[in-house]
Structure formats: C-alpha cells, structure tokens
CSV table of C-alpha atoms and ligand atoms in Angstrom, one decimal:
chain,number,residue,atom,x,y,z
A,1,UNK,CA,-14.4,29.2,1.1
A,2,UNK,CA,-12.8,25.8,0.7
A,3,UNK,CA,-14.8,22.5,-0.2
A,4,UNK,CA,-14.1,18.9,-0.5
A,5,UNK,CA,-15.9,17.4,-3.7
A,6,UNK,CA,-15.4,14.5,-6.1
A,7,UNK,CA,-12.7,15.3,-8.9
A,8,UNK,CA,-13.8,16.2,-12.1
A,9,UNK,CA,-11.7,15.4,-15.7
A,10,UNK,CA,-11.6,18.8,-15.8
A,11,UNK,CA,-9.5,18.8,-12.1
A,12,UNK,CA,-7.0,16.4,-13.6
A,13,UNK,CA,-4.5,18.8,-15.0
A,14,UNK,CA,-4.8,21.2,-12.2
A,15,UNK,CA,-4.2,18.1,-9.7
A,16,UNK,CA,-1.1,16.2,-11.7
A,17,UNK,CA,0.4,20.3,-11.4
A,18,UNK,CA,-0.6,20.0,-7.7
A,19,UNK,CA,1.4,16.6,-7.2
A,20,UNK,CA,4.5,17.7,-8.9
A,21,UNK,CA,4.7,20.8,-7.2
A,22,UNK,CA,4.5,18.9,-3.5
A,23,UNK,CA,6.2,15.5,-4.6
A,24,UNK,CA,8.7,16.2,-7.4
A,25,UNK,CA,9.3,13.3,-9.9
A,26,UNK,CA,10.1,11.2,-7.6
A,27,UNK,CA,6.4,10.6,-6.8
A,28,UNK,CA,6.4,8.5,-10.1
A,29,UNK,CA,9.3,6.1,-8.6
A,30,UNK,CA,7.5,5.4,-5.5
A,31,UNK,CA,6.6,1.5,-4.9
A,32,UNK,CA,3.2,2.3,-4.0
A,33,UNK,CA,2.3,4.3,-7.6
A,34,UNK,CA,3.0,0.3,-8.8
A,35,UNK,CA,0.0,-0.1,-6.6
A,36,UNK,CA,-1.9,2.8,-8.9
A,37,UNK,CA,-0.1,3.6,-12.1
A,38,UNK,CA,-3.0,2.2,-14.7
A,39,UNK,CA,-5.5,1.4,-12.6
A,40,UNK,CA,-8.8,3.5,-12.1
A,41,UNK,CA,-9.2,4.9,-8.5
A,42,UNK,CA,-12.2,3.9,-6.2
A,43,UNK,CA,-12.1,7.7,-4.9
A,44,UNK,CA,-10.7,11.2,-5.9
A,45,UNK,CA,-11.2,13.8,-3.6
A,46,UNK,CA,-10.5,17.0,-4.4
A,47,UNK,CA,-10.1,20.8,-2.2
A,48,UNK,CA,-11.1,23.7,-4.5
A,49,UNK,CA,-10.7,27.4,-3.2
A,50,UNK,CA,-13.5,29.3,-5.8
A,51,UNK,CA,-12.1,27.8,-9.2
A,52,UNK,CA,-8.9,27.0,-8.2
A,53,UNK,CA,-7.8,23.4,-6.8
A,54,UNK,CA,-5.7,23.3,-3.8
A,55,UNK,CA,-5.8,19.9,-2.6
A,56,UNK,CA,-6.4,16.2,-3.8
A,57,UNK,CA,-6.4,12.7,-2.3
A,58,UNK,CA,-7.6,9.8,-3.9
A,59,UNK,CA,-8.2,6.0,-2.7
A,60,UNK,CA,-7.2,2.7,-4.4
A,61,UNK,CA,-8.4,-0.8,-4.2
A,62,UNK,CA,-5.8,-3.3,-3.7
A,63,UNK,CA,-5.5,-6.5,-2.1
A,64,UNK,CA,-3.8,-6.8,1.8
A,65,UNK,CA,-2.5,-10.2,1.2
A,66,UNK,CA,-4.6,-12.9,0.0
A,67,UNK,CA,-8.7,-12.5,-0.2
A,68,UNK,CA,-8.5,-9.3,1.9
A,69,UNK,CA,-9.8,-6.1,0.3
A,70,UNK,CA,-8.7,-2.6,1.4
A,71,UNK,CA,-8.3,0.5,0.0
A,72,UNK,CA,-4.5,2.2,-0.7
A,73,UNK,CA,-4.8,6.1,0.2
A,74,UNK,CA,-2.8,8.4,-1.4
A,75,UNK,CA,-1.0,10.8,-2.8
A,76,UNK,CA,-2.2,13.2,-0.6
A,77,UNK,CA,-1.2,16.9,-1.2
A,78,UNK,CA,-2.3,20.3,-0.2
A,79,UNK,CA,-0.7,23.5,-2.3
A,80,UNK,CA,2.0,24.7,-0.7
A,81,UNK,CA,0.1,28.4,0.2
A,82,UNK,CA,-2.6,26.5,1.5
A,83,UNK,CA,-1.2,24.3,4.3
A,84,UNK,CA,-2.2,24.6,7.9
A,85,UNK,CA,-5.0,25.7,7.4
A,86,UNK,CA,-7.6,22.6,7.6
A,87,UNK,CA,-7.5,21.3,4.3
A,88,UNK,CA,-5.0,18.1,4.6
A,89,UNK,CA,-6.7,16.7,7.7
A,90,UNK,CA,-10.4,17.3,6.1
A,91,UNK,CA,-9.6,15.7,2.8
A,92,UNK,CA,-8.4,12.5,5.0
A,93,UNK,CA,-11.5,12.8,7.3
A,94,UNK,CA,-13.6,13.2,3.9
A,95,UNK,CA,-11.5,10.1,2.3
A,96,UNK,CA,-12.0,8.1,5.3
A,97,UNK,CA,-16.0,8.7,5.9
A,98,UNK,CA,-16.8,7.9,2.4
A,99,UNK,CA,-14.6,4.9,2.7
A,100,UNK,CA,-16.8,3.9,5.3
A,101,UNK,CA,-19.7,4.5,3.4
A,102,UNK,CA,-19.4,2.6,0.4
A,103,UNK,CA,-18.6,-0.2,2.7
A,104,UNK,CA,-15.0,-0.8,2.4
A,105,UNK,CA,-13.0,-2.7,5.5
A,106,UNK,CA,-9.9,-0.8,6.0
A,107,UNK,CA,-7.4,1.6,3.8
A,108,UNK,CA,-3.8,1.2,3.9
A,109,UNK,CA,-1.3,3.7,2.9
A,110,UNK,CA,2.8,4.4,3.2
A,111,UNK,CA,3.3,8.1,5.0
A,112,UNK,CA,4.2,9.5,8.3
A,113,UNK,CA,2.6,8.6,11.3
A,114,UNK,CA,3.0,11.5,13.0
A,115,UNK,CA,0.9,12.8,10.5
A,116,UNK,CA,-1.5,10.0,9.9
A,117,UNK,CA,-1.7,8.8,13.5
A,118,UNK,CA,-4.3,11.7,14.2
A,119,UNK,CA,-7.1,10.0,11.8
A,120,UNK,CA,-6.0,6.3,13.7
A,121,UNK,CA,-3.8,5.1,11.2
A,122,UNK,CA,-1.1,3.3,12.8
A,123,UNK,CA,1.7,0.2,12.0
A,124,UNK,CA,0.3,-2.3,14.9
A,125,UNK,CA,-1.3,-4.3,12.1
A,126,UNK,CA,0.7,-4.0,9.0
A,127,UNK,CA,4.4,-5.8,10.2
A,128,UNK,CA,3.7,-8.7,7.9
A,129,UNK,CA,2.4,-6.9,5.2
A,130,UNK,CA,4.8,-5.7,2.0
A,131,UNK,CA,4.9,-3.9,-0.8
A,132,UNK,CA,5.9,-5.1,-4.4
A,133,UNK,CA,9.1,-2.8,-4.1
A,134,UNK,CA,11.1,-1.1,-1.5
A,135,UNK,CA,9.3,1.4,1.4
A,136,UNK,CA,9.9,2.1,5.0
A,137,UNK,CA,8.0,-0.5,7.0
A,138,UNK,CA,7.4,1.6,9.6
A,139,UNK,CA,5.1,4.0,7.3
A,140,UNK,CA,3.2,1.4,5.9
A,141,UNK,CA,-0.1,2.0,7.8
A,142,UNK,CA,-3.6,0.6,8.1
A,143,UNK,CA,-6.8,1.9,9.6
A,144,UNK,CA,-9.9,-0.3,10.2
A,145,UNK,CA,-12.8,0.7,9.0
A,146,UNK,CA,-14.5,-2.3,10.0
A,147,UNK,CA,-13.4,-3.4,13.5
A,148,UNK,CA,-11.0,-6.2,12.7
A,149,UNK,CA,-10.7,-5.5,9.5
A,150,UNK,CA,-6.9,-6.4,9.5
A,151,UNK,CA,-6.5,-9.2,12.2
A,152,UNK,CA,-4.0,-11.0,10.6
A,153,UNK,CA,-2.8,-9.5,7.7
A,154,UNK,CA,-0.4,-11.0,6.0
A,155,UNK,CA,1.5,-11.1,2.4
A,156,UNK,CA,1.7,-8.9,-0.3
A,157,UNK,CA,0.2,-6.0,-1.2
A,158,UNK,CA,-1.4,-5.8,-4.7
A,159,UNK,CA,-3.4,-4.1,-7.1
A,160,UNK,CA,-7.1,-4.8,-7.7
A,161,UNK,CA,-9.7,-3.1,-9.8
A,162,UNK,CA,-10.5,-1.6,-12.8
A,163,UNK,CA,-8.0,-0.5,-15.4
A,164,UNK,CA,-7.7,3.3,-15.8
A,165,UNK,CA,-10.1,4.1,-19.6
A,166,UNK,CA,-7.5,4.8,-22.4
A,167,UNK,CA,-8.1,8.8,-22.2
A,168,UNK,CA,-6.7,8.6,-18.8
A,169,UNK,CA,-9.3,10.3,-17.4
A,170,UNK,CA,-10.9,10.1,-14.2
A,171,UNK,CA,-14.4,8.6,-15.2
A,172,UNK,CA,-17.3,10.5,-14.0
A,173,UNK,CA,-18.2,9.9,-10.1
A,174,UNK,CA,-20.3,7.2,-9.7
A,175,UNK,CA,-23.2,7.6,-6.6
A,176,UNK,CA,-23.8,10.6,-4.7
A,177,UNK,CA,-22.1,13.3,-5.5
A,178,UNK,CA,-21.2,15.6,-2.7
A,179,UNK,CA,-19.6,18.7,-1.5
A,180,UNK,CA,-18.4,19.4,1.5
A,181,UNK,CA,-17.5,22.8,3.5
A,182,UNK,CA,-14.4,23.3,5.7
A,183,UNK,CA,-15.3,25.8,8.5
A,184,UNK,CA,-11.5,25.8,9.6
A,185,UNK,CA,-10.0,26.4,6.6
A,186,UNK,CA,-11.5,29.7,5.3
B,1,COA,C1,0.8,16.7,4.5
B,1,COA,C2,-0.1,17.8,3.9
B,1,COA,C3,-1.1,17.1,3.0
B,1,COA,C4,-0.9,18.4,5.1
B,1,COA,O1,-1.8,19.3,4.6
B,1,COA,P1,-2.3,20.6,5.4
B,1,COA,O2,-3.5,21.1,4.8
B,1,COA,O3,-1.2,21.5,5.7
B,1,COA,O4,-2.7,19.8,6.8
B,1,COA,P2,-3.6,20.4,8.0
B,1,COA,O5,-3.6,21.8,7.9
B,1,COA,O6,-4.9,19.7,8.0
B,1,COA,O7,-2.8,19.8,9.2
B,1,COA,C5,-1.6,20.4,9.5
B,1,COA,C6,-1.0,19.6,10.6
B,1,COA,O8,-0.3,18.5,10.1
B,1,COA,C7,1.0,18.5,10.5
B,1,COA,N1,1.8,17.9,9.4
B,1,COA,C8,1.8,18.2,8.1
B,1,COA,N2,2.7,17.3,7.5
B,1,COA,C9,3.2,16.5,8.5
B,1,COA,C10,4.1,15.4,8.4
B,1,COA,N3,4.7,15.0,7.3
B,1,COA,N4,4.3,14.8,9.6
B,1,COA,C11,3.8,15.2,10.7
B,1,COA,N5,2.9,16.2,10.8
B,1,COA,C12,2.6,16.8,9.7
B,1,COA,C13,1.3,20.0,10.7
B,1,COA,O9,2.5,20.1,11.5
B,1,COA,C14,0.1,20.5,11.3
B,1,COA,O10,0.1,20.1,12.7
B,1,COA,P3,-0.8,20.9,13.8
B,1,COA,O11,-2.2,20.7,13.4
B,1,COA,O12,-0.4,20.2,15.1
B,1,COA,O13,-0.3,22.3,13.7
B,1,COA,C15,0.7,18.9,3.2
B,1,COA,O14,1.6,19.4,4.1
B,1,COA,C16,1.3,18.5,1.9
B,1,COA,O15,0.7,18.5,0.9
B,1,COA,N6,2.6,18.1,2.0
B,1,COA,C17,3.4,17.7,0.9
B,1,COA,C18,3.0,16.3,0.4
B,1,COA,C19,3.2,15.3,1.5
B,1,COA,O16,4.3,15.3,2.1
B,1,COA,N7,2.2,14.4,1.7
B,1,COA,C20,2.3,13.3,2.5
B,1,COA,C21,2.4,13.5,4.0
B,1,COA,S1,2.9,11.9,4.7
C-alpha cells in the first residue's frame, strides 16, 4: 500500500538517495535549485511503500516577479521500480490540494508539459517570467490556484522564505498532518 504523507527528518537521507538516483548530479546545477538551495521548503511530500520511500515532491515559496507570491514545485521523483503506477501524478495532485489549502495563489515550476499539462499546468502565463540562470522557457510553467492568480506576471523569479535550520533538516510539519492512500498505485 502506498501513501502520501509529510516528510519526516528521518525521510531525508532516503529522499536525497531518491533524487540522485532519478536526476544525477546534475540536479545540483539546475537554475531553479538557486531558487531552493538553503532555503526551508513550504511543503515536502513524500510516497512511502511499508518503510521504504519511493517518491518525494516538495514546494517552495518564491516571488513571480515583484509582490507576487507563488510557490516553485519540485524536484519531483518517483523510484525507478515504482513508476507508472500512480504515485507521480498523486504526489502532484497531493502537492497541489494542500497548496490550495494553506491558501497559496499559484505554484510555478520548470518540467515537461506533457507531463505537467495533465494537473493544468501550462506556459500561457509565464512568457515574461525568468529565472536567475539559464532554463527552457517553454517548461517554465504556472498553475493558478487562485483564478487569476498570474494575470500579468512579469520579471524575475526569486527566492522567498525562511532559511533552511543549520542541521539541514526538514523541520517538523507544521499544521495537520496527514496521510493519504493511493488506490491506483498498490
Ligand atoms: C516523472 C515521474 C515523477 C512520474 O512518476 P510516475 O509515478 O511514473 O507517474 P504516474 O505513474 O503518476 O504517471 C505516469 C504517466 O506520466 C507519463 N510521464 C512520465 N514522465 C513523463 C515526462 N517526462 N513527460 C511526459 N509524460 C511523462 C507516463 O508516460 C505516464 O503516462 P500515462 O499515464 O499516459 O501512461 C517519474 O517518471 C520520475 O521520477 N522521473 C524521473 C525524474 C523526472 O524526470 N522528474 C521530472 C519530470 S518533468
């Protein structure tokens, strides 16, 4: 049985093993981990299969241009023996709705659309948007969670928030804490 829940310290070696297994080290040179790298993330999300992790996603605040809050999503990543099965698309649902819940405007992220689109993420809104570093513009992506949320976006993209604690530890979840079952994914 797989289920979504907030990430634990104890998840975080489990999860940075995950992340270099589906990324590589080239995840660490990727413009938008400027956008994390130090900072403390609004959400992790993680998949667990019994004890063992098999998925993580996790939600960043930045800034979409001036005075516009949003959230950055990403990385996302599924273990490799565990794909197509559910767990990708119900992490981003999960990521999404709780979004949504603690009241956030819209989440941004850079990936592939034919991915993403599914959830309603798409580019129509994000043209005049940039990163501090180099991406494909065509996967940099928004999704309103408030309708209008990103009317006009425009300028750079740029980290917000709370600085990580000096352990490097994911801080315990704040709020609710809650788990949630994937029928598909068994
Ligand atoms: C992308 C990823 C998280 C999907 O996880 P998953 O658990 O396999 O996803 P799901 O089972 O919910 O959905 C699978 C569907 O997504 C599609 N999909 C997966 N990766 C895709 C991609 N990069 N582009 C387009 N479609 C993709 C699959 O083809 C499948 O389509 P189907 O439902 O029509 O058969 C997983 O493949 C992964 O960890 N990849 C490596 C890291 C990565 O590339 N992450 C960023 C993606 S932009």
């Amino acid at each position: 049985m797989v289920t979504i829940r907030q990430e634990r310290p104890v998840d975080v070696a489990a999860r940075e093993a995950l992340l270099d297994v589906s990324y590589g080290p080239v995840r660490f040179t990727k413009t938008s981990e400027r956008l994390r790298v130090g900072r403390r993330p609004e959400l992790s999300l993680v998949a667990t299969d019994g004890r063992r992790l098999v998925g993580t996603v996790r939600l960043w605040p930045v800034a979409a241009g001036a005075g516009r809050l949003a959230l950055l999503l990403g990385p996302l990543a599924v273990a490799p023996d565990c794909r197509q099965r559910g767990i990708g698309t119900a992490l981003v649902r999960e990521a999404v709705r709780e979004a949504a819940r603690r009241g956030h405007a819209a989440v941004l992220l850079v990936g592939d659309a034919p991915f993403y689109g599914r959830f309603g993420f798409s580019a129509e809104k994000t043209g005049a948007l940039r990163l501090p570093g180099p991406y494909e513009r065509h996967r940099l992506l928004g999704y309103e969670l408030a309708a209008g949320a990103l009317d006009g976006a425009r300028g750079l993209v740029s980290a917000r928030g709370q600085l990580e604690s000096r352990t490097g530890l994911v801080p315990p979840a704040t709020g609710r804490s809650r788990a949630t079952r994937i029928t598909r994914a068994a």
